Amino acid sequence: MPTEANREKAARAATTNKAGKAATGAGTARSTSASTSASPLTERQEARRRRILRACAQLAGRGGFDAVQMREVAESSQVALGTLYRYFPSKIHLLVATMQDQLETLHGTLRKRPPAGETPAERVAETLMRAFRALQREPHLADAMVRALTFADRSASPEVDQVSRQTTMIILDAMELTDPTPEQLSAVRVIEHTWHSALITWLSGRASIAQVKIDIETACRLMDLTAPKSTDDR
């Protein structure tokens, strides 16, 4: 549909602007190895990929970052270890892809029950706090995914770009925007950075939930400041 296409285009623009030329060309089509192939997965390959992501999430949920070992992921998902490495070259790639998958699931839930705030800032803040609480319910998994996102090098840029693009789409949906201005996309990037930083400080025990909420709400006020002015306000 046109609205979703516009938001996807805006999300791509925001990601490309942030990551630079190294981020371009990743695309959104899932591939056997996101960093090496742009071929869409067959139905069987997609089912295998989903088993791998599910096994990764389960292992991380039980024991965090260190519990995710590629051999154990392969055994749990019933794929050969070599096959697993063709899908994901390392556990960093795998955990970042798992975060993108978790955000995609969350996005679907948010679309069924959109935020109720009156302003874009209120809706974005509510959305990100709901995302935060979803991660809070599985702190070991959240910690593993955020650590992987932090440790990721340039080789994992396609997976990192997908996480950023998914987060941007979630924020744009909350804003109810189909054609954001450059200033609004810049504000989205600042909000993403704040949300990611808030996750890190909470996971490390350096911030309370109350402080996280304040920081996110403060950053989200940028949305109201960047709203295009009507001719009556000029």
JSON list of C-alpha atoms in Angstrom, two decimals:
[
{"chain": "A", "resi": 1, "resn": "MET", "atom": "CA", "xyz": [0.00, 0.00, 0.00]},
{"chain": "A", "resi": 2, "resn": "PRO", "atom": "CA", "xyz": [1.27, 3.55, -0.74]},
{"chain": "A", "resi": 3, "resn": "THR", "atom": "CA", "xyz": [1.45, 4.62, 2.91]},
{"chain": "A", "resi": 4, "resn": "GLU", "atom": "CA", "xyz": [3.66, 1.70, 3.91]},
{"chain": "A", "resi": 5, "resn": "ALA", "atom": "CA", "xyz": [5.77, 2.14, 0.78]},
{"chain": "A", "resi": 6, "resn": "ASN", "atom": "CA", "xyz": [6.39, 5.79, 1.67]},
{"chain": "A", "resi": 7, "resn": "ARG", "atom": "CA", "xyz": [7.38, 4.86, 5.20]},
{"chain": "A", "resi": 8, "resn": "GLU", "atom": "CA", "xyz": [9.72, 2.17, 3.93]},
{"chain": "A", "resi": 9, "resn": "LYS", "atom": "CA", "xyz": [11.29, 4.73, 1.59]},
{"chain": "A", "resi": 10, "resn": "ALA", "atom": "CA", "xyz": [11.71, 7.17, 4.48]},
{"chain": "A", "resi": 11, "resn": "ALA", "atom": "CA", "xyz": [13.21, 4.44, 6.66]},
{"chain": "A", "resi": 12, "resn": "ARG", "atom": "CA", "xyz": [15.69, 3.60, 3.91]},
{"chain": "A", "resi": 13, "resn": "ALA", "atom": "CA", "xyz": [16.61, 7.28, 3.59]},
{"chain": "A", "resi": 14, "resn": "ALA", "atom": "CA", "xyz": [17.16, 7.59, 7.32]},
{"chain": "A", "resi": 15, "resn": "THR", "atom": "CA", "xyz": [19.31, 4.45, 7.45]},
{"chain": "A", "resi": 16, "resn": "THR", "atom": "CA", "xyz": [21.36, 5.40, 4.40]},
{"chain": "A", "resi": 17, "resn": "ASN", "atom": "CA", "xyz": [21.95, 8.91, 5.73]},
{"chain": "A", "resi": 18, "resn": "LYS", "atom": "CA", "xyz": [23.14, 7.51, 9.06]},
{"chain": "A", "resi": 19, "resn": "ALA", "atom": "CA", "xyz": [25.30, 4.66, 7.81]},
{"chain": "A", "resi": 20, "resn": "GLY", "atom": "CA", "xyz": [26.62, 6.25, 4.63]},
{"chain": "A", "resi": 21, "resn": "LYS", "atom": "CA", "xyz": [27.49, 4.44, 1.45]},
{"chain": "A", "resi": 22, "resn": "ALA", "atom": "CA", "xyz": [28.52, 1.30, 3.33]},
{"chain": "A", "resi": 23, "resn": "ALA", "atom": "CA", "xyz": [24.90, 0.76, 4.25]},
{"chain": "A", "resi": 24, "resn": "THR", "atom": "CA", "xyz": [23.41, 1.02, 0.77]},
{"chain": "A", "resi": 25, "resn": "GLY", "atom": "CA", "xyz": [22.44, -1.98, -1.30]},
{"chain": "A", "resi": 26, "resn": "ALA", "atom": "CA", "xyz": [21.50, -4.15, 1.66]},
{"chain": "A", "resi": 27, "resn": "GLY", "atom": "CA", "xyz": [17.85, -4.20, 0.63]},
{"chain": "A", "resi": 28, "resn": "THR", "atom": "CA", "xyz": [15.03, -5.71, 2.60]},
{"chain": "A", "resi": 29, "resn": "ALA", "atom": "CA", "xyz": [14.82, -9.09, 0.88]},
{"chain": "A", "resi": 30, "resn": "ARG", "atom": "CA", "xyz": [15.94, -11.84, 3.21]},
{"chain": "A", "resi": 31, "resn": "SER", "atom": "CA", "xyz": [18.77, -13.97, 1.88]},
{"chain": "A", "resi": 32, "resn": "THR", "atom": "CA", "xyz": [20.60, -17.13, 2.80]},
{"chain": "A", "resi": 33, "resn": "SER", "atom": "CA", "xyz": [23.40, -14.89, 4.03]},
{"chain": "A", "resi": 34, "resn": "ALA", "atom": "CA", "xyz": [22.31, -11.29, 4.38]},
{"chain": "A", "resi": 35, "resn": "SER", "atom": "CA", "xyz": [25.85, -10.04, 3.83]},
{"chain": "A", "resi": 36, "resn": "THR", "atom": "CA", "xyz": [26.62, -12.07, 0.72]},
{"chain": "A", "resi": 37, "resn": "SER", "atom": "CA", "xyz": [23.41, -12.75, -1.21]},
{"chain": "A", "resi": 38, "resn": "ALA", "atom": "CA", "xyz": [20.41, -10.74, -2.34]},
{"chain": "A", "resi": 39, "resn": "SER", "atom": "CA", "xyz": [18.37, -13.74, -3.54]},
{"chain": "A", "resi": 40, "resn": "PRO", "atom": "CA", "xyz": [14.97, -14.13, -1.84]},
{"chain": "A", "resi": 41, "resn": "LEU", "atom": "CA", "xyz": [14.61, -17.23, 0.27]},
{"chain": "A", "resi": 42, "resn": "THR", "atom": "CA", "xyz": [12.50, -20.15, -0.81]},
{"chain": "A", "resi": 43, "resn": "GLU", "atom": "CA", "xyz": [9.68, -21.21, 1.50]},
{"chain": "A", "resi": 44, "resn": "ARG", "atom": "CA", "xyz": [11.82, -24.05, 2.84]},
{"chain": "A", "resi": 45, "resn": "GLN", "atom": "CA", "xyz": [14.80, -21.77, 3.42]},
{"chain": "A", "resi": 46, "resn": "GLU", "atom": "CA", "xyz": [12.63, -19.21, 5.20]},
{"chain": "A", "resi": 47, "resn": "ALA", "atom": "CA", "xyz": [11.26, -21.93, 7.50]},
{"chain": "A", "resi": 48, "resn": "ARG", "atom": "CA", "xyz": [14.83, -23.00, 8.26]},
{"chain": "A", "resi": 49, "resn": "ARG", "atom": "CA", "xyz": [15.83, -19.40, 8.95]},
{"chain": "A", "resi": 50, "resn": "ARG", "atom": "CA", "xyz": [12.93, -18.97, 11.33]},
{"chain": "A", "resi": 51, "resn": "ARG", "atom": "CA", "xyz": [13.94, -22.10, 13.24]},
{"chain": "A", "resi": 52, "resn": "ILE", "atom": "CA", "xyz": [17.44, -20.70, 13.59]},
{"chain": "A", "resi": 53, "resn": "LEU", "atom": "CA", "xyz": [16.20, -17.35, 14.89]},
{"chain": "A", "resi": 54, "resn": "ARG", "atom": "CA", "xyz": [13.82, -19.06, 17.31]},
{"chain": "A", "resi": 55, "resn": "ALA", "atom": "CA", "xyz": [16.61, -21.30, 18.65]},
{"chain": "A", "resi": 56, "resn": "CYS", "atom": "CA", "xyz": [18.88, -18.29, 19.07]},
{"chain": "A", "resi": 57, "resn": "ALA", "atom": "CA", "xyz": [16.21, -16.36, 20.98]},
{"chain": "A", "resi": 58, "resn": "GLN", "atom": "CA", "xyz": [15.54, -19.32, 23.26]},
{"chain": "A", "resi": 59, "resn": "LEU", "atom": "CA", "xyz": [19.22, -19.84, 24.08]},
{"chain": "A", "resi": 60, "resn": "ALA", "atom": "CA", "xyz": [19.80, -16.12, 24.66]},
{"chain": "A", "resi": 61, "resn": "GLY", "atom": "CA", "xyz": [16.66, -15.89, 26.76]},
{"chain": "A", "resi": 62, "resn": "ARG", "atom": "CA", "xyz": [17.97, -18.60, 29.09]},
{"chain": "A", "resi": 63, "resn": "GLY", "atom": "CA", "xyz": [21.59, -17.54, 29.40]},
{"chain": "A", "resi": 64, "resn": "GLY", "atom": "CA", "xyz": [22.29, -14.29, 27.58]},
{"chain": "A", "resi": 65, "resn": "PHE", "atom": "CA", "xyz": [25.05, -13.52, 25.10]},
{"chain": "A", "resi": 66, "resn": "ASP", "atom": "CA", "xyz": [27.48, -16.25, 26.20]},
{"chain": "A", "resi": 67, "resn": "ALA", "atom": "CA", "xyz": [24.79, -18.94, 25.98]},
{"chain": "A", "resi": 68, "resn": "VAL", "atom": "CA", "xyz": [24.45, -18.45, 22.23]},
{"chain": "A", "resi": 69, "resn": "GLN", "atom": "CA", "xyz": [26.96, -20.89, 20.74]},
{"chain": "A", "resi": 70, "resn": "MET", "atom": "CA", "xyz": [26.69, -21.61, 17.04]},
{"chain": "A", "resi": 71, "resn": "ARG", "atom": "CA", "xyz": [26.94, -25.39, 17.47]},
{"chain": "A", "resi": 72, "resn": "GLU", "atom": "CA", "xyz": [24.10, -25.37, 20.00]},
{"chain": "A", "resi": 73, "resn": "VAL", "atom": "CA", "xyz": [22.01, -23.13, 17.76]},
{"chain": "A", "resi": 74, "resn": "ALA", "atom": "CA", "xyz": [22.55, -25.58, 14.89]},
{"chain": "A", "resi": 75, "resn": "GLU", "atom": "CA", "xyz": [21.54, -28.53, 17.04]},
{"chain": "A", "resi": 76, "resn": "SER", "atom": "CA", "xyz": [18.47, -26.79, 18.46]},
{"chain": "A", "resi": 77, "resn": "SER", "atom": "CA", "xyz": [17.28, -25.67, 15.03]},
{"chain": "A", "resi": 78, "resn": "GLN", "atom": "CA", "xyz": [18.10, -29.02, 13.42]},
{"chain": "A", "resi": 79, "resn": "VAL", "atom": "CA", "xyz": [20.39, -27.66, 10.74]},
{"chain": "A", "resi": 80, "resn": "ALA", "atom": "CA", "xyz": [23.97, -28.56, 9.89]},
{"chain": "A", "resi": 81, "resn": "LEU", "atom": "CA", "xyz": [26.60, -26.25, 11.39]},
{"chain": "A", "resi": 82, "resn": "GLY", "atom": "CA", "xyz": [27.87, -25.39, 7.91]},
{"chain": "A", "resi": 83, "resn": "THR", "atom": "CA", "xyz": [24.35, -24.47, 6.84]},
{"chain": "A", "resi": 84, "resn": "LEU", "atom": "CA", "xyz": [23.97, -22.20, 9.87]},
{"chain": "A", "resi": 85, "resn": "TYR", "atom": "CA", "xyz": [27.15, -20.35, 8.94]},
{"chain": "A", "resi": 86, "resn": "ARG", "atom": "CA", "xyz": [25.84, -19.83, 5.40]},
{"chain": "A", "resi": 87, "resn": "TYR", "atom": "CA", "xyz": [22.81, -18.07, 6.86]},
{"chain": "A", "resi": 88, "resn": "PHE", "atom": "CA", "xyz": [24.72, -16.18, 9.55]},
{"chain": "A", "resi": 89, "resn": "PRO", "atom": "CA", "xyz": [28.55, -15.88, 9.40]},
{"chain": "A", "resi": 90, "resn": "SER", "atom": "CA", "xyz": [28.85, -15.34, 13.17]},
{"chain": "A", "resi": 91, "resn": "LYS", "atom": "CA", "xyz": [26.79, -15.16, 16.33]},
{"chain": "A", "resi": 92, "resn": "ILE", "atom": "CA", "xyz": [26.96, -11.37, 16.12]},
{"chain": "A", "resi": 93, "resn": "HIS", "atom": "CA", "xyz": [25.21, -11.51, 12.74]},
{"chain": "A", "resi": 94, "resn": "LEU", "atom": "CA", "xyz": [22.73, -14.00, 14.19]},
{"chain": "A", "resi": 95, "resn": "LEU", "atom": "CA", "xyz": [21.88, -12.00, 17.31]},
{"chain": "A", "resi": 96, "resn": "VAL", "atom": "CA", "xyz": [21.48, -8.74, 15.38]},
{"chain": "A", "resi": 97, "resn": "ALA", "atom": "CA", "xyz": [19.16, -10.54, 12.95]},
{"chain": "A", "resi": 98, "resn": "THR", "atom": "CA", "xyz": [17.26, -11.89, 15.97]},
{"chain": "A", "resi": 99, "resn": "MET", "atom": "CA", "xyz": [16.78, -8.33, 17.22]},
{"chain": "A", "resi": 100, "resn": "GLN", "atom": "CA", "xyz": [15.40, -7.30, 13.84]},
{"chain": "A", "resi": 101, "resn": "ASP", "atom": "CA", "xyz": [13.03, -10.26, 13.95]},
{"chain": "A", "resi": 102, "resn": "GLN", "atom": "CA", "xyz": [11.88, -9.35, 17.47]},
{"chain": "A", "resi": 103, "resn": "LEU", "atom": "CA", "xyz": [11.26, -5.74, 16.38]},
{"chain": "A", "resi": 104, "resn": "GLU", "atom": "CA", "xyz": [9.31, -6.94, 13.36]},
{"chain": "A", "resi": 105, "resn": "THR", "atom": "CA", "xyz": [7.06, -9.02, 15.60]},
{"chain": "A", "resi": 106, "resn": "LEU", "atom": "CA", "xyz": [6.63, -6.05, 17.93]},
{"chain": "A", "resi": 107, "resn": "HIS", "atom": "CA", "xyz": [5.77, -3.83, 14.97]},
{"chain": "A", "resi": 108, "resn": "GLY", "atom": "CA", "xyz": [2.96, -6.19, 14.02]},
{"chain": "A", "resi": 109, "resn": "THR", "atom": "CA", "xyz": [1.59, -6.02, 17.58]},
{"chain": "A", "resi": 110, "resn": "LEU", "atom": "CA", "xyz": [1.79, -2.22, 17.59]},
{"chain": "A", "resi": 111, "resn": "ARG", "atom": "CA", "xyz": [-0.13, -2.01, 14.33]},
{"chain": "A", "resi": 112, "resn": "LYS", "atom": "CA", "xyz": [-2.95, -4.04, 15.86]},
{"chain": "A", "resi": 113, "resn": "ARG", "atom": "CA", "xyz": [-3.03, -1.76, 18.92]},
{"chain": "A", "resi": 114, "resn": "PRO", "atom": "CA", "xyz": [-1.60, 1.65, 17.93]},
{"chain": "A", "resi": 115, "resn": "PRO", "atom": "CA", "xyz": [-0.53, 4.23, 20.55]},
{"chain": "A", "resi": 116, "resn": "ALA", "atom": "CA", "xyz": [-3.26, 6.55, 21.77]},
{"chain": "A", "resi": 117, "resn": "GLY", "atom": "CA", "xyz": [-1.36, 9.81, 22.37]},
{"chain": "A", "resi": 118, "resn": "GLU", "atom": "CA", "xyz": [-2.65, 13.04, 20.87]},
{"chain": "A", "resi": 119, "resn": "THR", "atom": "CA", "xyz": [0.69, 14.35, 19.58]},
{"chain": "A", "resi": 120, "resn": "PRO", "atom": "CA", "xyz": [3.45, 12.62, 17.60]},
{"chain": "A", "resi": 121, "resn": "ALA", "atom": "CA", "xyz": [5.77, 12.99, 20.61]},
{"chain": "A", "resi": 122, "resn": "GLU", "atom": "CA", "xyz": [3.30, 11.26, 22.93]},
{"chain": "A", "resi": 123, "resn": "ARG", "atom": "CA", "xyz": [2.64, 8.44, 20.46]},
{"chain": "A", "resi": 124, "resn": "VAL", "atom": "CA", "xyz": [6.33, 7.80, 19.79]},
{"chain": "A", "resi": 125, "resn": "ALA", "atom": "CA", "xyz": [7.16, 7.84, 23.50]},
{"chain": "A", "resi": 126, "resn": "GLU", "atom": "CA", "xyz": [4.34, 5.39, 24.26]},
{"chain": "A", "resi": 127, "resn": "THR", "atom": "CA", "xyz": [5.45, 3.13, 21.41]},
{"chain": "A", "resi": 128, "resn": "LEU", "atom": "CA", "xyz": [9.09, 3.05, 22.48]},
{"chain": "A", "resi": 129, "resn": "MET", "atom": "CA", "xyz": [8.19, 2.41, 26.10]},
{"chain": "A", "resi": 130, "resn": "ARG", "atom": "CA", "xyz": [6.01, -0.50, 25.02]},
{"chain": "A", "resi": 131, "resn": "ALA", "atom": "CA", "xyz": [8.97, -1.80, 23.01]},
{"chain": "A", "resi": 132, "resn": "PHE", "atom": "CA", "xyz": [11.21, -1.29, 26.03]},
{"chain": "A", "resi": 133, "resn": "ARG", "atom": "CA", "xyz": [8.84, -3.20, 28.32]},
{"chain": "A", "resi": 134, "resn": "ALA", "atom": "CA", "xyz": [8.66, -6.05, 25.82]},
{"chain": "A", "resi": 135, "resn": "LEU", "atom": "CA", "xyz": [12.44, -6.34, 25.98]},
{"chain": "A", "resi": 136, "resn": "GLN", "atom": "CA", "xyz": [12.33, -5.92, 29.76]},
{"chain": "A", "resi": 137, "resn": "ARG", "atom": "CA", "xyz": [10.31, -9.12, 30.06]},
{"chain": "A", "resi": 138, "resn": "GLU", "atom": "CA", "xyz": [13.30, -11.07, 28.70]},
{"chain": "A", "resi": 139, "resn": "PRO", "atom": "CA", "xyz": [16.35, -9.23, 30.04]},
{"chain": "A", "resi": 140, "resn": "HIS", "atom": "CA", "xyz": [18.87, -11.95, 29.08]},
{"chain": "A", "resi": 141, "resn": "LEU", "atom": "CA", "xyz": [17.67, -11.90, 25.47]},
{"chain": "A", "resi": 142, "resn": "ALA", "atom": "CA", "xyz": [17.63, -8.09, 25.43]},
{"chain": "A", "resi": 143, "resn": "ASP", "atom": "CA", "xyz": [21.16, -7.94, 26.79]},
{"chain": "A", "resi": 144, "resn": "ALA", "atom": "CA", "xyz": [22.44, -10.44, 24.22]},
{"chain": "A", "resi": 145, "resn": "MET", "atom": "CA", "xyz": [20.87, -8.59, 21.30]},
{"chain": "A", "resi": 146, "resn": "VAL", "atom": "CA", "xyz": [22.03, -5.14, 22.44]},
{"chain": "A", "resi": 147, "resn": "ARG", "atom": "CA", "xyz": [25.56, -6.42, 23.07]},
{"chain": "A", "resi": 148, "resn": "ALA", "atom": "CA", "xyz": [25.66, -7.90, 19.58]},
{"chain": "A", "resi": 149, "resn": "LEU", "atom": "CA", "xyz": [24.41, -4.64, 18.09]},
{"chain": "A", "resi": 150, "resn": "THR", "atom": "CA", "xyz": [27.13, -2.78, 20.00]},
{"chain": "A", "resi": 151, "resn": "PHE", "atom": "CA", "xyz": [29.90, -5.21, 19.02]},
{"chain": "A", "resi": 152, "resn": "ALA", "atom": "CA", "xyz": [28.87, -5.47, 15.36]},
{"chain": "A", "resi": 153, "resn": "ASP", "atom": "CA", "xyz": [31.55, -4.42, 12.86]},
{"chain": "A", "resi": 154, "resn": "ARG", "atom": "CA", "xyz": [31.19, -3.39, 9.23]},
{"chain": "A", "resi": 155, "resn": "SER", "atom": "CA", "xyz": [30.70, -6.99, 8.09]},
{"chain": "A", "resi": 156, "resn": "ALA", "atom": "CA", "xyz": [27.35, -7.02, 9.89]},
{"chain": "A", "resi": 157, "resn": "SER", "atom": "CA", "xyz": [26.18, -3.68, 8.47]},
{"chain": "A", "resi": 158, "resn": "PRO", "atom": "CA", "xyz": [23.29, -5.22, 6.46]},
{"chain": "A", "resi": 159, "resn": "GLU", "atom": "CA", "xyz": [21.84, -6.75, 9.63]},
{"chain": "A", "resi": 160, "resn": "VAL", "atom": "CA", "xyz": [22.43, -3.55, 11.62]},
{"chain": "A", "resi": 161, "resn": "ASP", "atom": "CA", "xyz": [20.77, -1.53, 8.85]},
{"chain": "A", "resi": 162, "resn": "GLN", "atom": "CA", "xyz": [17.70, -3.77, 9.03]},
{"chain": "A", "resi": 163, "resn": "VAL", "atom": "CA", "xyz": [17.42, -3.15, 12.78]},
{"chain": "A", "resi": 164, "resn": "SER", "atom": "CA", "xyz": [17.68, 0.60, 12.21]},
{"chain": "A", "resi": 165, "resn": "ARG", "atom": "CA", "xyz": [15.18, 0.50, 9.35]},
{"chain": "A", "resi": 166, "resn": "GLN", "atom": "CA", "xyz": [12.70, -1.50, 11.41]},
{"chain": "A", "resi": 167, "resn": "THR", "atom": "CA", "xyz": [13.03, 0.93, 14.33]},
{"chain": "A", "resi": 168, "resn": "THR", "atom": "CA", "xyz": [12.52, 3.87, 11.98]},
{"chain": "A", "resi": 169, "resn": "MET", "atom": "CA", "xyz": [9.39, 2.27, 10.55]},
{"chain": "A", "resi": 170, "resn": "ILE", "atom": "CA", "xyz": [8.00, 1.75, 14.06]},
{"chain": "A", "resi": 171, "resn": "ILE", "atom": "CA", "xyz": [8.59, 5.41, 14.91]},
{"chain": "A", "resi": 172, "resn": "LEU", "atom": "CA", "xyz": [7.13, 6.68, 11.63]},
{"chain": "A", "resi": 173, "resn": "ASP", "atom": "CA", "xyz": [4.01, 4.58, 12.15]},
{"chain": "A", "resi": 174, "resn": "ALA", "atom": "CA", "xyz": [3.61, 6.04, 15.63]},
{"chain": "A", "resi": 175, "resn": "MET", "atom": "CA", "xyz": [3.99, 9.54, 14.19]},
{"chain": "A", "resi": 176, "resn": "GLU", "atom": "CA", "xyz": [1.37, 8.69, 11.55]},
{"chain": "A", "resi": 177, "resn": "LEU", "atom": "CA", "xyz": [3.67, 10.19, 8.92]},
{"chain": "A", "resi": 178, "resn": "THR", "atom": "CA", "xyz": [3.94, 9.05, 5.32]},
{"chain": "A", "resi": 179, "resn": "ASP", "atom": "CA", "xyz": [6.25, 11.76, 4.00]},
{"chain": "A", "resi": 180, "resn": "PRO", "atom": "CA", "xyz": [8.55, 13.02, 6.79]},
{"chain": "A", "resi": 181, "resn": "THR", "atom": "CA", "xyz": [10.73, 16.08, 6.25]},
{"chain": "A", "resi": 182, "resn": "PRO", "atom": "CA", "xyz": [14.53, 15.88, 6.51]},
{"chain": "A", "resi": 183, "resn": "GLU", "atom": "CA", "xyz": [14.26, 17.58, 9.92]},
{"chain": "A", "resi": 184, "resn": "GLN", "atom": "CA", "xyz": [11.81, 14.93, 11.12]},
{"chain": "A", "resi": 185, "resn": "LEU", "atom": "CA", "xyz": [14.05, 12.12, 9.87]},
{"chain": "A", "resi": 186, "resn": "SER", "atom": "CA", "xyz": [16.94, 13.72, 11.75]},
{"chain": "A", "resi": 187, "resn": "ALA", "atom": "CA", "xyz": [14.79, 13.77, 14.89]},
{"chain": "A", "resi": 188, "resn": "VAL", "atom": "CA", "xyz": [13.95, 10.09, 14.34]},
{"chain": "A", "resi": 189, "resn": "ARG", "atom": "CA", "xyz": [17.65, 9.26, 14.28]},
{"chain": "A", "resi": 190, "resn": "VAL", "atom": "CA", "xyz": [18.24, 11.16, 17.53]},
{"chain": "A", "resi": 191, "resn": "ILE", "atom": "CA", "xyz": [15.33, 9.31, 19.14]},
{"chain": "A", "resi": 192, "resn": "GLU", "atom": "CA", "xyz": [16.74, 5.97, 17.94]},
{"chain": "A", "resi": 193, "resn": "HIS", "atom": "CA", "xyz": [20.11, 6.81, 19.47]},
{"chain": "A", "resi": 194, "resn": "THR", "atom": "CA", "xyz": [18.45, 7.79, 22.75]},
{"chain": "A", "resi": 195, "resn": "TRP", "atom": "CA", "xyz": [16.39, 4.59, 22.87]},
{"chain": "A", "resi": 196, "resn": "HIS", "atom": "CA", "xyz": [19.43, 2.44, 22.18]},
{"chain": "A", "resi": 197, "resn": "SER", "atom": "CA", "xyz": [21.48, 4.28, 24.80]},
{"chain": "A", "resi": 198, "resn": "ALA", "atom": "CA", "xyz": [18.64, 3.96, 27.31]},
{"chain": "A", "resi": 199, "resn": "LEU", "atom": "CA", "xyz": [18.59, 0.20, 26.75]},
{"chain": "A", "resi": 200, "resn": "ILE", "atom": "CA", "xyz": [22.33, -0.01, 27.39]},
{"chain": "A", "resi": 201, "resn": "THR", "atom": "CA", "xyz": [22.23, 2.07, 30.58]},
{"chain": "A", "resi": 202, "resn": "TRP", "atom": "CA", "xyz": [19.25, 0.11, 31.93]},
{"chain": "A", "resi": 203, "resn": "LEU", "atom": "CA", "xyz": [20.80, -3.27, 31.12]},
{"chain": "A", "resi": 204, "resn": "SER", "atom": "CA", "xyz": [24.02, -2.22, 32.85]},
{"chain": "A", "resi": 205, "resn": "GLY", "atom": "CA", "xyz": [22.09, -1.14, 35.95]},
{"chain": "A", "resi": 206, "resn": "ARG", "atom": "CA", "xyz": [22.98, 2.53, 35.53]},
{"chain": "A", "resi": 207, "resn": "ALA", "atom": "CA", "xyz": [19.43, 3.78, 34.91]},
{"chain": "A", "resi": 208, "resn": "SER", "atom": "CA", "xyz": [16.03, 3.02, 36.39]},
{"chain": "A", "resi": 209, "resn": "ILE", "atom": "CA", "xyz": [12.89, 2.41, 34.36]},
{"chain": "A", "resi": 210, "resn": "ALA", "atom": "CA", "xyz": [11.64, 5.82, 35.52]},
{"chain": "A", "resi": 211, "resn": "GLN", "atom": "CA", "xyz": [14.79, 7.52, 34.19]},
{"chain": "A", "resi": 212, "resn": "VAL", "atom": "CA", "xyz": [14.54, 5.65, 30.90]},
{"chain": "A", "resi": 213, "resn": "LYS", "atom": "CA", "xyz": [10.96, 6.89, 30.51]},
{"chain": "A", "resi": 214, "resn": "ILE", "atom": "CA", "xyz": [11.99, 10.49, 31.19]},
{"chain": "A", "resi": 215, "resn": "ASP", "atom": "CA", "xyz": [14.87, 10.32, 28.70]},
{"chain": "A", "resi": 216, "resn": "ILE", "atom": "CA", "xyz": [12.72, 8.80, 25.95]},
{"chain": "A", "resi": 217, "resn": "GLU", "atom": "CA", "xyz": [9.92, 11.31, 26.49]},
{"chain": "A", "resi": 218, "resn": "THR", "atom": "CA", "xyz": [12.42, 14.18, 26.39]},
{"chain": "A", "resi": 219, "resn": "ALA", "atom": "CA", "xyz": [13.93, 12.98, 23.11]},
{"chain": "A", "resi": 220, "resn": "CYS", "atom": "CA", "xyz": [10.50, 12.40, 21.59]},
{"chain": "A", "resi": 221, "resn": "ARG", "atom": "CA", "xyz": [9.58, 16.07, 22.07]},
{"chain": "A", "resi": 222, "resn": "LEU", "atom": "CA", "xyz": [11.86, 16.70, 19.10]},
{"chain": "A", "resi": 223, "resn": "MET", "atom": "CA", "xyz": [9.01, 15.40, 16.93]},
{"chain": "A", "resi": 224, "resn": "ASP", "atom": "CA", "xyz": [6.77, 18.31, 17.92]},
{"chain": "A", "resi": 225, "resn": "LEU", "atom": "CA", "xyz": [9.62, 20.81, 17.45]},
{"chain": "A", "resi": 226, "resn": "THR", "atom": "CA", "xyz": [10.28, 19.58, 13.90]},
{"chain": "A", "resi": 227, "resn": "ALA", "atom": "CA", "xyz": [6.64, 19.54, 12.78]},
{"chain": "A", "resi": 228, "resn": "PRO", "atom": "CA", "xyz": [6.20, 21.68, 9.64]},
{"chain": "A", "resi": 229, "resn": "LYS", "atom": "CA", "xyz": [4.67, 25.06, 10.47]},
{"chain": "A", "resi": 230, "resn": "SER", "atom": "CA", "xyz": [1.39, 26.02, 8.87]},
{"chain": "A", "resi": 231, "resn": "THR", "atom": "CA", "xyz": [1.10, 29.28, 6.95]},
{"chain": "A", "resi": 232, "resn": "ASP", "atom": "CA", "xyz": [-0.95, 30.73, 9.85]},
{"chain": "A", "resi": 233, "resn": "ASP", "atom": "CA", "xyz": [2.04, 30.27, 12.20]},
{"chain": "A", "resi": 234, "resn": "ARG", "atom": "CA", "xyz": [4.47, 32.15, 10.01]}
]
